Coordinates of C-alpha atoms in Angstrom, one line a residue:
X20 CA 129.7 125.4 119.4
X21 CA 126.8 123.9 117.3
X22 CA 125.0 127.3 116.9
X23 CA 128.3 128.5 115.2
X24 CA 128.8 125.3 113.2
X25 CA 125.0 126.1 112.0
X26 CA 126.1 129.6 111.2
X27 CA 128.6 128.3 108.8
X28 CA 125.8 126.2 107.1
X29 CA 123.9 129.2 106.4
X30 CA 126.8 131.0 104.9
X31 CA 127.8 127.9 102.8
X32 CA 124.2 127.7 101.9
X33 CA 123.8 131.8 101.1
X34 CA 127.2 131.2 98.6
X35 CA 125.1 128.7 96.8
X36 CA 122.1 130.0 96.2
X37 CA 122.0 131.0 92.4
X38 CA 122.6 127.2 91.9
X39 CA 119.7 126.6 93.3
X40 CA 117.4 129.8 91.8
X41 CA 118.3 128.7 88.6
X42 CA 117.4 125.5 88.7
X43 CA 114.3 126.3 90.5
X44 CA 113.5 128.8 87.5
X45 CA 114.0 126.1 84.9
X46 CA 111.7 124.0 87.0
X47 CA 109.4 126.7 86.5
X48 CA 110.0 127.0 82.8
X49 CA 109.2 123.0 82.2
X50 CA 105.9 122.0 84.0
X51 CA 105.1 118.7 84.1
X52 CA 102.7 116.7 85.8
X53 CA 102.5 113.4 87.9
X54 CA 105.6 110.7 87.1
X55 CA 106.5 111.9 83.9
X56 CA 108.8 114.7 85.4
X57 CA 111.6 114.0 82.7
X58 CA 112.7 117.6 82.4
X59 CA 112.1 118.5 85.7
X60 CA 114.7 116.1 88.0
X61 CA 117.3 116.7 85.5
X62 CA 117.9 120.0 87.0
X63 CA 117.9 118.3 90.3
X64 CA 120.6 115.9 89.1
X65 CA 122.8 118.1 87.8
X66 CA 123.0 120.1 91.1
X67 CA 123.7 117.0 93.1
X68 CA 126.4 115.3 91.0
X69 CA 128.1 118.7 91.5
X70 CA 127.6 118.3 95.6
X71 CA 129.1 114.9 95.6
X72 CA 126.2 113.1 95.9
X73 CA 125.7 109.2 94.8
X74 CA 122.1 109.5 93.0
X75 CA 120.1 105.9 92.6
X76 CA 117.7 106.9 90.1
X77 CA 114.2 105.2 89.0
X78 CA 113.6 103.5 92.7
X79 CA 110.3 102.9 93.9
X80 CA 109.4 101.7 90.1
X81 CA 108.9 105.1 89.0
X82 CA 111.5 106.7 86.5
X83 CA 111.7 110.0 87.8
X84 CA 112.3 109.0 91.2
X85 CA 115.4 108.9 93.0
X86 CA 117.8 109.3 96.3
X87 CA 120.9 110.9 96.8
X88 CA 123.0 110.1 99.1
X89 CA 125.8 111.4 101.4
X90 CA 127.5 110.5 104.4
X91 CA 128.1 106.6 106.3
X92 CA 126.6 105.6 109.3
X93 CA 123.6 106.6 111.8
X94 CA 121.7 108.5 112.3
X95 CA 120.1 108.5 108.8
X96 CA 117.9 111.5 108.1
X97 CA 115.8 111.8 104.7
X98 CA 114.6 114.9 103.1
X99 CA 111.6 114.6 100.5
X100 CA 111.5 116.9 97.8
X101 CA 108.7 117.3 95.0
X102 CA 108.8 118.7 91.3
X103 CA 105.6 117.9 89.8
X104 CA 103.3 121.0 88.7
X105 CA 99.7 120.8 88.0
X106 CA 97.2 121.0 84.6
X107 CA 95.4 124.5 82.8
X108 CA 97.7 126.7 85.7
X109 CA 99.8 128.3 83.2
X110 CA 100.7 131.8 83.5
X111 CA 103.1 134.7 83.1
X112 CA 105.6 135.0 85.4
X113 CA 105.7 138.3 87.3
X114 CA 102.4 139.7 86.1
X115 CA 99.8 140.9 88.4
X116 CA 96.6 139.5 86.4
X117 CA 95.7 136.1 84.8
X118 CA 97.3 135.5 81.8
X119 CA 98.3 132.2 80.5
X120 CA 101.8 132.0 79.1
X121 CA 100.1 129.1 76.8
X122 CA 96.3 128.7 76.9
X123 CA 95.3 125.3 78.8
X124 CA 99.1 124.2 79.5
X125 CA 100.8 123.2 83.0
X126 CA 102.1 125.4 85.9
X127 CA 103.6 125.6 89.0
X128 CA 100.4 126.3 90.7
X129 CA 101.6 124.7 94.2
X130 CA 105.4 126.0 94.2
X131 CA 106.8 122.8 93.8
X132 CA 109.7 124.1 91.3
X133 CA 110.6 125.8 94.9
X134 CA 109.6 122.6 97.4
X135 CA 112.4 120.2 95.4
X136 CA 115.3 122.9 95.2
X137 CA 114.7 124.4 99.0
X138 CA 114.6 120.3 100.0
X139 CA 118.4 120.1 97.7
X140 CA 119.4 123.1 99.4
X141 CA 118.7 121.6 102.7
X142 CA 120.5 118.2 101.9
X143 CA 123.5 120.2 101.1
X144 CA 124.1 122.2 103.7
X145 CA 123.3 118.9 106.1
X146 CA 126.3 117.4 103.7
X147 CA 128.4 120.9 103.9
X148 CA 127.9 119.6 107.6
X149 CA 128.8 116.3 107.6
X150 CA 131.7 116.7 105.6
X151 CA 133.6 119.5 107.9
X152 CA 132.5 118.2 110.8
X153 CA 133.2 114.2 109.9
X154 CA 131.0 112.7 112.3
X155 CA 128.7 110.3 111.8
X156 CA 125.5 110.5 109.5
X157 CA 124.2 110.0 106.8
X158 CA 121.4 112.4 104.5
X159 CA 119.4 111.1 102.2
X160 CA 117.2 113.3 99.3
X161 CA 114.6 111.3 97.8
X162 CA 113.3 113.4 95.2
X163 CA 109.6 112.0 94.7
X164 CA 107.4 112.7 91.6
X165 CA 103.2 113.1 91.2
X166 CA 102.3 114.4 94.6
X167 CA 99.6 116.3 92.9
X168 CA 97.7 113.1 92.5
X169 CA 99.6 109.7 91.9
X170 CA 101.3 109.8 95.3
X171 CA 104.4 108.9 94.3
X172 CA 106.4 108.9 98.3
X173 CA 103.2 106.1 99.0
X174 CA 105.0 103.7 96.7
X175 CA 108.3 104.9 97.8
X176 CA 106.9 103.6 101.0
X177 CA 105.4 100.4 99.9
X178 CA 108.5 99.5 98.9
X179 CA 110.5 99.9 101.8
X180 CA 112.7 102.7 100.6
X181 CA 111.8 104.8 104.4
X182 CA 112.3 102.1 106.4
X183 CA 116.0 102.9 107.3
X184 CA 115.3 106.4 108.3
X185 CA 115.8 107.9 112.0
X186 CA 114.1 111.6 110.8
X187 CA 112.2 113.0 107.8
X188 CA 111.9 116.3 107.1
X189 CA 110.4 118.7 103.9
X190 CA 108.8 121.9 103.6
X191 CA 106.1 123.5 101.2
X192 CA 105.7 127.3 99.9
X193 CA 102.7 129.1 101.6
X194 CA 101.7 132.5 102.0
X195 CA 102.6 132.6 105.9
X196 CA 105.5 131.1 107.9
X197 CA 105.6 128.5 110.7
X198 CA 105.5 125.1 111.8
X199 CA 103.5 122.5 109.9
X200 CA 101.7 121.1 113.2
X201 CA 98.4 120.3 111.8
X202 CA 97.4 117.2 110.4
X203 CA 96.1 116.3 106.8
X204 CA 93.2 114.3 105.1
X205 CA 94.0 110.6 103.8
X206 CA 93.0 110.3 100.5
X207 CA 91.9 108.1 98.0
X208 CA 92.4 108.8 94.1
X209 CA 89.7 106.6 92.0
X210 CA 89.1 106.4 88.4
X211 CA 85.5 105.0 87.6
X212 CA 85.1 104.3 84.0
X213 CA 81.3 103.7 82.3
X214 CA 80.7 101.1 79.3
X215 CA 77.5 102.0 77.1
X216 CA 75.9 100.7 73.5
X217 CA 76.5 103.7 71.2
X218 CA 73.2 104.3 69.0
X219 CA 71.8 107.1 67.3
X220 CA 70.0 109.6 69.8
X221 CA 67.0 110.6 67.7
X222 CA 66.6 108.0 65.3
X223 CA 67.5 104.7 67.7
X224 CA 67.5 106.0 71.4
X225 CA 66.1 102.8 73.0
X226 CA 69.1 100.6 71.7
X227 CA 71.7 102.7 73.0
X228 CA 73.1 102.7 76.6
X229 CA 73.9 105.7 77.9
X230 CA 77.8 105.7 80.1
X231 CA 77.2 109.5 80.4
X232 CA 74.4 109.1 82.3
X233 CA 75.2 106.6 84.2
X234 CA 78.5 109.3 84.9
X235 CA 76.3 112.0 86.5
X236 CA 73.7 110.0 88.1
X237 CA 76.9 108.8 89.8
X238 CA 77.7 112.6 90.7
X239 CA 74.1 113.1 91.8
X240 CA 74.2 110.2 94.1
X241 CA 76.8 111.5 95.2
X242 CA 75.7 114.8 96.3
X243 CA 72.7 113.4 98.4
X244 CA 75.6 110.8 100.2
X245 CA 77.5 114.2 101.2
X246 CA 74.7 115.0 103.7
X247 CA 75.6 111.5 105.7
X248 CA 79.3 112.0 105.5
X249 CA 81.3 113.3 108.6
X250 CA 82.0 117.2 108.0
X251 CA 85.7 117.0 107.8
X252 CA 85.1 114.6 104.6
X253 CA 86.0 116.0 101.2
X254 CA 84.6 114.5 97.6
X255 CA 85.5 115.8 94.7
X256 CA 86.1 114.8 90.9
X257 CA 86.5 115.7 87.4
X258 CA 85.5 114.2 84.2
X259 CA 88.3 112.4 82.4
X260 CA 85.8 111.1 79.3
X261 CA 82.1 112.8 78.4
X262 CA 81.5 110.3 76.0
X263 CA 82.6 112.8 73.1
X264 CA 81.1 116.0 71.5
X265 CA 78.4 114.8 69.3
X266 CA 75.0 115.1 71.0
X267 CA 73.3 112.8 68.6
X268 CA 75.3 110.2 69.5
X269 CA 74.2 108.1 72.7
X270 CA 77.6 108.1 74.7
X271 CA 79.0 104.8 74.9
X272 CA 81.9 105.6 77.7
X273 CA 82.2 108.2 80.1
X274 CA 84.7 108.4 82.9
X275 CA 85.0 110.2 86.0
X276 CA 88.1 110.7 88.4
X277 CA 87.3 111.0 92.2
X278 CA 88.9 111.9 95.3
X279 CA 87.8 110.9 98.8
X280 CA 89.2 112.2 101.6
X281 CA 89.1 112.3 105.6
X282 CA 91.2 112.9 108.5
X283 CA 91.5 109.3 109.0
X284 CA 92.8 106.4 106.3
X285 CA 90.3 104.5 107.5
X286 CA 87.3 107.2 107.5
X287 CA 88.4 107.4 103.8
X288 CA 88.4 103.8 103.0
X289 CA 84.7 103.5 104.5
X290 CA 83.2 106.6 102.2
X291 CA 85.5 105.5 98.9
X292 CA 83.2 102.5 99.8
X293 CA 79.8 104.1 99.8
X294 CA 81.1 106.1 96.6
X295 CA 82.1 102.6 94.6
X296 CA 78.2 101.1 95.7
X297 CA 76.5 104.5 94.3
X298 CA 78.6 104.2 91.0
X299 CA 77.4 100.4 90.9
X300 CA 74.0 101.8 91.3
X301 CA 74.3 104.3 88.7
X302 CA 75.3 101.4 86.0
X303 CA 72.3 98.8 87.2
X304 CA 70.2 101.9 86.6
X305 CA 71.2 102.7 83.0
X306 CA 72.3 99.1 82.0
X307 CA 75.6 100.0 81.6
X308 CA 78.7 98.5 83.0
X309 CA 80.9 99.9 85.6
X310 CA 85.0 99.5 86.2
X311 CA 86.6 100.9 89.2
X312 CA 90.3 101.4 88.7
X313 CA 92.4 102.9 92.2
X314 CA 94.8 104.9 90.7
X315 CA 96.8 105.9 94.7
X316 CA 96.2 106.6 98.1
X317 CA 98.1 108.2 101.0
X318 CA 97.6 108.5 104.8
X319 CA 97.1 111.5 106.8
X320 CA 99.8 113.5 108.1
X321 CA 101.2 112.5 111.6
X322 CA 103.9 115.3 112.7
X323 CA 106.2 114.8 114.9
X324 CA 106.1 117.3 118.1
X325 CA 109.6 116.8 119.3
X326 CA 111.4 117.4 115.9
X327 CA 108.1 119.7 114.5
X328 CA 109.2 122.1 117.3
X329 CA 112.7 121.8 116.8
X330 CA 111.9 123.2 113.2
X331 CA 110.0 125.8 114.2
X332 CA 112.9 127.2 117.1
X333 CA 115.4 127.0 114.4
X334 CA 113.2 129.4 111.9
X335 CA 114.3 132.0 114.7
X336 CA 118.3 131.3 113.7
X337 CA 117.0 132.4 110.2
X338 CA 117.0 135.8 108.8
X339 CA 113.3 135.0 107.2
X340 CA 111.5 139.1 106.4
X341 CA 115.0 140.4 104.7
X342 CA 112.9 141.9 101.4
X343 CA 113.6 145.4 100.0
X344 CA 111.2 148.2 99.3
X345 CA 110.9 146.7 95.5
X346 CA 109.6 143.3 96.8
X347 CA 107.2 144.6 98.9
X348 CA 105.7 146.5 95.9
X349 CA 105.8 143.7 94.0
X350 CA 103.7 141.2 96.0
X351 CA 101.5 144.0 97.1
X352 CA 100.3 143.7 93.3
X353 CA 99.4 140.1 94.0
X354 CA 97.6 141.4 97.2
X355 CA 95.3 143.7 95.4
X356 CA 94.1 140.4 93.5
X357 CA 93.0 139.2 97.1
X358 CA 89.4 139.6 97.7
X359 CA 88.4 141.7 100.7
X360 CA 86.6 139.0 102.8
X361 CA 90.0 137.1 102.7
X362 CA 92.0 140.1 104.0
X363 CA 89.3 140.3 106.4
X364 CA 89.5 136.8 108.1
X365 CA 93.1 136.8 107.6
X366 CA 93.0 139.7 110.0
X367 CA 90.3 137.7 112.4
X368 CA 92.5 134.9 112.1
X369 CA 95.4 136.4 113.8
X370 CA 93.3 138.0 116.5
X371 CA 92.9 135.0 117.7
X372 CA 96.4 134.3 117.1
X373 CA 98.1 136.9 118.8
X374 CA 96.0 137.8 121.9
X375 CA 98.9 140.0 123.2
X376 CA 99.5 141.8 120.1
X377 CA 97.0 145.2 120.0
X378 CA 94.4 145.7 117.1
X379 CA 96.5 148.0 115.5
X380 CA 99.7 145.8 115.5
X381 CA 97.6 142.9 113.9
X382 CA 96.1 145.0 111.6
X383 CA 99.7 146.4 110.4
X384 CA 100.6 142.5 109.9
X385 CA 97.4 141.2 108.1
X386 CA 97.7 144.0 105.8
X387 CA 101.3 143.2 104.5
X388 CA 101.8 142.0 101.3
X389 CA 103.8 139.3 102.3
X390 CA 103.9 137.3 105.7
X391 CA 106.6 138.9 108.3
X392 CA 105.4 137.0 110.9
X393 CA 106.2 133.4 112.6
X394 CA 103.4 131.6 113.7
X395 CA 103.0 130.3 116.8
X396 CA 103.6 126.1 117.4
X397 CA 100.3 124.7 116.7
X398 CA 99.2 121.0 117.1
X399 CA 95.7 121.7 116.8
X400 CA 93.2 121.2 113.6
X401 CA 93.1 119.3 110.3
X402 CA 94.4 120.5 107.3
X403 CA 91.6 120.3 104.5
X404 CA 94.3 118.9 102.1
X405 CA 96.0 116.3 101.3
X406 CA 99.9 115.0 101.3
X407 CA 101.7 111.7 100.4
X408 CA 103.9 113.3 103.0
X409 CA 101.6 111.3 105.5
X410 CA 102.9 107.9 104.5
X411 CA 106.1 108.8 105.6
X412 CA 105.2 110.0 109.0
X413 CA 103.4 107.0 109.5
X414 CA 107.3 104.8 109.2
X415 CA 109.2 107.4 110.7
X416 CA 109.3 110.3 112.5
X417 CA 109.0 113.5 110.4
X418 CA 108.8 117.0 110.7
X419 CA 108.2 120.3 107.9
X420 CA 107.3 124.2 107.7
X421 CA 105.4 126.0 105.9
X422 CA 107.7 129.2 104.5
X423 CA 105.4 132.6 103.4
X424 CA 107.1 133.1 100.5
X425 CA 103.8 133.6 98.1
X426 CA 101.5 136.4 98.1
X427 CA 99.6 136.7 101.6
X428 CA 95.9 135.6 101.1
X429 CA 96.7 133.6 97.7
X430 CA 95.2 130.3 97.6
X431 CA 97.1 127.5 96.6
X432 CA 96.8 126.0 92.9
X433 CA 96.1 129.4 91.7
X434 CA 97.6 131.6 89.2
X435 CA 99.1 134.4 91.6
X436 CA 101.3 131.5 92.9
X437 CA 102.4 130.5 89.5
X438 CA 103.1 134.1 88.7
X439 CA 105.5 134.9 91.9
X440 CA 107.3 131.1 90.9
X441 CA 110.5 133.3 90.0
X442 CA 110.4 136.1 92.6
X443 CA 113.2 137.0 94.5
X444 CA 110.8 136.5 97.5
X445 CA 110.2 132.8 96.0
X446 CA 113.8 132.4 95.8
X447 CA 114.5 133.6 99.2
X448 CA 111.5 131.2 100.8
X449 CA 113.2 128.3 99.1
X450 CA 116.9 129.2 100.6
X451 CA 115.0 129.7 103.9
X452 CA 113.7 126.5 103.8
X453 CA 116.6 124.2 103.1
X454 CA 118.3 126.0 105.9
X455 CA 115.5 124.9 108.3
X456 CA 116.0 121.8 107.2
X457 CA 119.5 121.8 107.0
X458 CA 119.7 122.9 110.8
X459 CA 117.6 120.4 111.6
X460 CA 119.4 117.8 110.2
X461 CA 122.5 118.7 112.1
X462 CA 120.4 118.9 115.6
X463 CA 119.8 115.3 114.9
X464 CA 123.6 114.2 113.7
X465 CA 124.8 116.2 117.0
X466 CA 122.4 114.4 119.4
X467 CA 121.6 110.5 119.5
X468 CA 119.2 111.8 122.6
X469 CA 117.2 113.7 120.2
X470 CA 117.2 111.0 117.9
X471 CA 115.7 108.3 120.8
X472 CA 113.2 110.4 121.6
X473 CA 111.8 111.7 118.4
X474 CA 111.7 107.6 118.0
X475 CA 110.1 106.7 121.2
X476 CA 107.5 109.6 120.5
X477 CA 106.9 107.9 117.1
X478 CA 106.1 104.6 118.3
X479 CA 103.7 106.1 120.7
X480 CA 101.7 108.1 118.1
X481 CA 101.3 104.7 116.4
X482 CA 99.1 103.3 119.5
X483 CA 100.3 100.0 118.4
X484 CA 99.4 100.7 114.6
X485 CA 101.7 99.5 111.4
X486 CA 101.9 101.6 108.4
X487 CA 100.4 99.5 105.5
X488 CA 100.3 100.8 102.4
X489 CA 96.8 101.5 100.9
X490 CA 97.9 101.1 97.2
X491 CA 97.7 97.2 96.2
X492 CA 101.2 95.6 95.0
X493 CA 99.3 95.0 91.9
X494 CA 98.6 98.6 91.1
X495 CA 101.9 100.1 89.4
X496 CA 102.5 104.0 89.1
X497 CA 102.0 105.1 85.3
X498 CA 105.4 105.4 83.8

């Protein structure tokens, strides 16, 4: 009975899927980064005031952010969705070489036009559920700006706006298919700004105060710190201010923005505080002053096994490799961008993958331009990135798949991902997605047994832990 209830959800879902493709395209067309999403959740608006939803918009603080909601009564599931894009990624859609559409501006470099539509296509077929069926439930979409740095579901969280949920679920574009067992680094964002004495470089040098030095004596300290660092540990940054672009002119601020990451919040907290002591350094040794400013944080990722593998059996209810001979052709383009020593651990990857499969099989797999292939459940391993996904699993249970709906062996944040952004294969990974999710959803409204255990599993991941939220209550996202 409730596989053919979850047929009809996938029909309902496959007679609304242009809604969703063109929003997901306009997404595309209007990249925007962190909270100031303006154009962005418009298009998510207009699709749910048409699905009957009742949207609470700017929660959490932010402007941009909002749920929708549908349904009474337990249990309550939430679905996160995303629509932020990321800086200097813009590019032509559809073409097979970098080109940007306009030099230096934003793009959908991590297929987040696709993450927030699939996550509204999954909240309405759970509603398309709901309301044939009449049982108890409710959904709940919170669409949640900046992930790409701002970590906008870690205020979300901080102010309470998960607490009521029983199950959360998402998704994200990838170029292969399966389960999202792993976990993910915490991270913490950190703006360290440098104070100087301007003076003239040649004629006055020893009355000025140099803030770009004290900037990349910082980054050099830095360097040496990575050798006594666990290996999982990640540091990176970027310059936000060099001070300005006359050399004869001592720099009197410089700025860099850091992130510090490792599997554990904790792990991160200790090395953001090694990094903050070498940037104190730096300033003592140039005789400048120093300012640290945290813009976010978020936890690692905790999955939920009981509802992760409940996601991953109901990608077998989905037709998910349906692509014509066109498609095919199309990402192979993308493929041929791919250098060879990624093909080449790709294939070593699913040796060791698929130990029943012959060499010949795998080979016919690895060398597709696309993924065709379900991975096998996997609770093993740390992702190397990061997700303000994590706070939520750390408040409720939560569960998401990755869907290989980009070019195989593309890396996210690159171009080739903002360049397949409109594909019909991008569309179809998106309408793939919110139909795991959606079929998720209605596992959990048709069984309270489901529902106590994915809670009781929760509670023992914790060990006793409580989620607190590593951004202060004085630290206010920036819109």
């Amino acid at each position: 009975m409730i596989f053919l209830k979850k047929e009809n959800v996938i029909e309902r879902l496959n007679e609304k899927k242009d809604t969703f493709f063109q929003a997901a395209d306009a997404i595309w067309e209007t990249p925007e980064l962190r909270f100031a999403v303006d154009q962005s959740v418009q298009q998510h608006y207009q699709v749910l005031e048409k699905e009957d939803f009742t949207i609470e918009k700017g929660i959490g603080g932010m402007r941009n952010a909002y749920v929708a909601t549908y349904g009474s009564g337990s249990p309550v599931i939430g679905v996160l969705a995303e629509y932020d894009a990321l800086s200097n990624l813009s590019q032509v859609a559809d073409l097979p070489r970098q080109e940007p559409l306009i030099k230096g501006a934003n793009g959908h470099g991590c297929g987040h036009n696709l993450l927030g539509m699939g996550a509204v296509a999954g909240a309405v077929g759970a509603k398309e559920f709901l309301k044939e069926t009449g049982i108890s439930g409710t959904i709940k979409l919170f669409g949640c700006p900046a992930e790409e740095g701002g970590c906008g579901k870690s205020y979300l969280a901080r102010a309470g706006l998960f607490d009521d949920l029983d199950l959360a679920l998402s998704w994200h574009p990838s170029d292969q298919t399966g389960a999202w067992g792993a976990s993910s680094l915490a991270v913490y964002h950190v703006n360290y700004h440098f104070k100087g004495v301007s003076s003239h470089a040649a004629g006055a040098p020893d009355l000025g105060r140099s803030a770009l030095d004290a900037a990349e004596l910082m980054n050099i300290g830095v360097q040496f710190l990575r050798e006594h660092i666990i290996d999982e540990a990640r540091i990176h940054y970027a310059f936000t201010d060099v001070g300005g672009t006359s050399p004869n002119v001592v720099q009197a601020s410089s700025s860099l923005f850091y992130y510090v990451r490792a599997p554990k919040m904790e792990q991160a907290a200790e090395i953001f505080e090694r990094v903050t002591k070498i940037a104190e350094g730096a300033a003592l040794m140039t005789g400048t002053t120093m300012e640290v400013v945290l813009d976010s944080a978020c936890y690692e990722y905790m999955p939920s096994k009981f509802w992760t593998k409940q996601m991953h059996e109901n990608l077998s209810l989905i037709d998910l490799f349906d692509y014509s001979a066109e498609e095919l052709a199309y990402e192979q383009a993308y493929y041929e961008t791919i250098d060879d020593s990624v093909k080449q651990k790709i294939y070593h990857d699913l040796m060791d993958v698929y130990s029943e499969k012959t060499a010949a099989e795998i080979k016919e797999l690895a060398a597709s331009p696309i993924c065709q292939f379900i991975l096998p459940l996997s609770f093993e391993g740390i992702g190397v990135g990061s997700t303000d996904v994590g706070d939520v699993s750390w408040i409720c249970p939560t569960a998401q798949v990755w869907i290989g709906c980009e070019p195989m062996g593309s890396a996210p944040h690159s171009w080739q991902w903002v360049a397949n952004g409109k594909s019909s294969i991008a569309h179809k990974g998106l309408l793939n997605a919110g139909k795991a999710i959606a079929l998720t959803a209605i596992d959990a409204f048709t069984s309270p047994e489901s529902v106590q255990k994915g809670k009781e599993e929760h509670l023992r991941n914790l060990k006793g832990r409580s989620y607190v939220c590593a951004i202060p209550g004085d630290i206010l996202p920036d819109c």
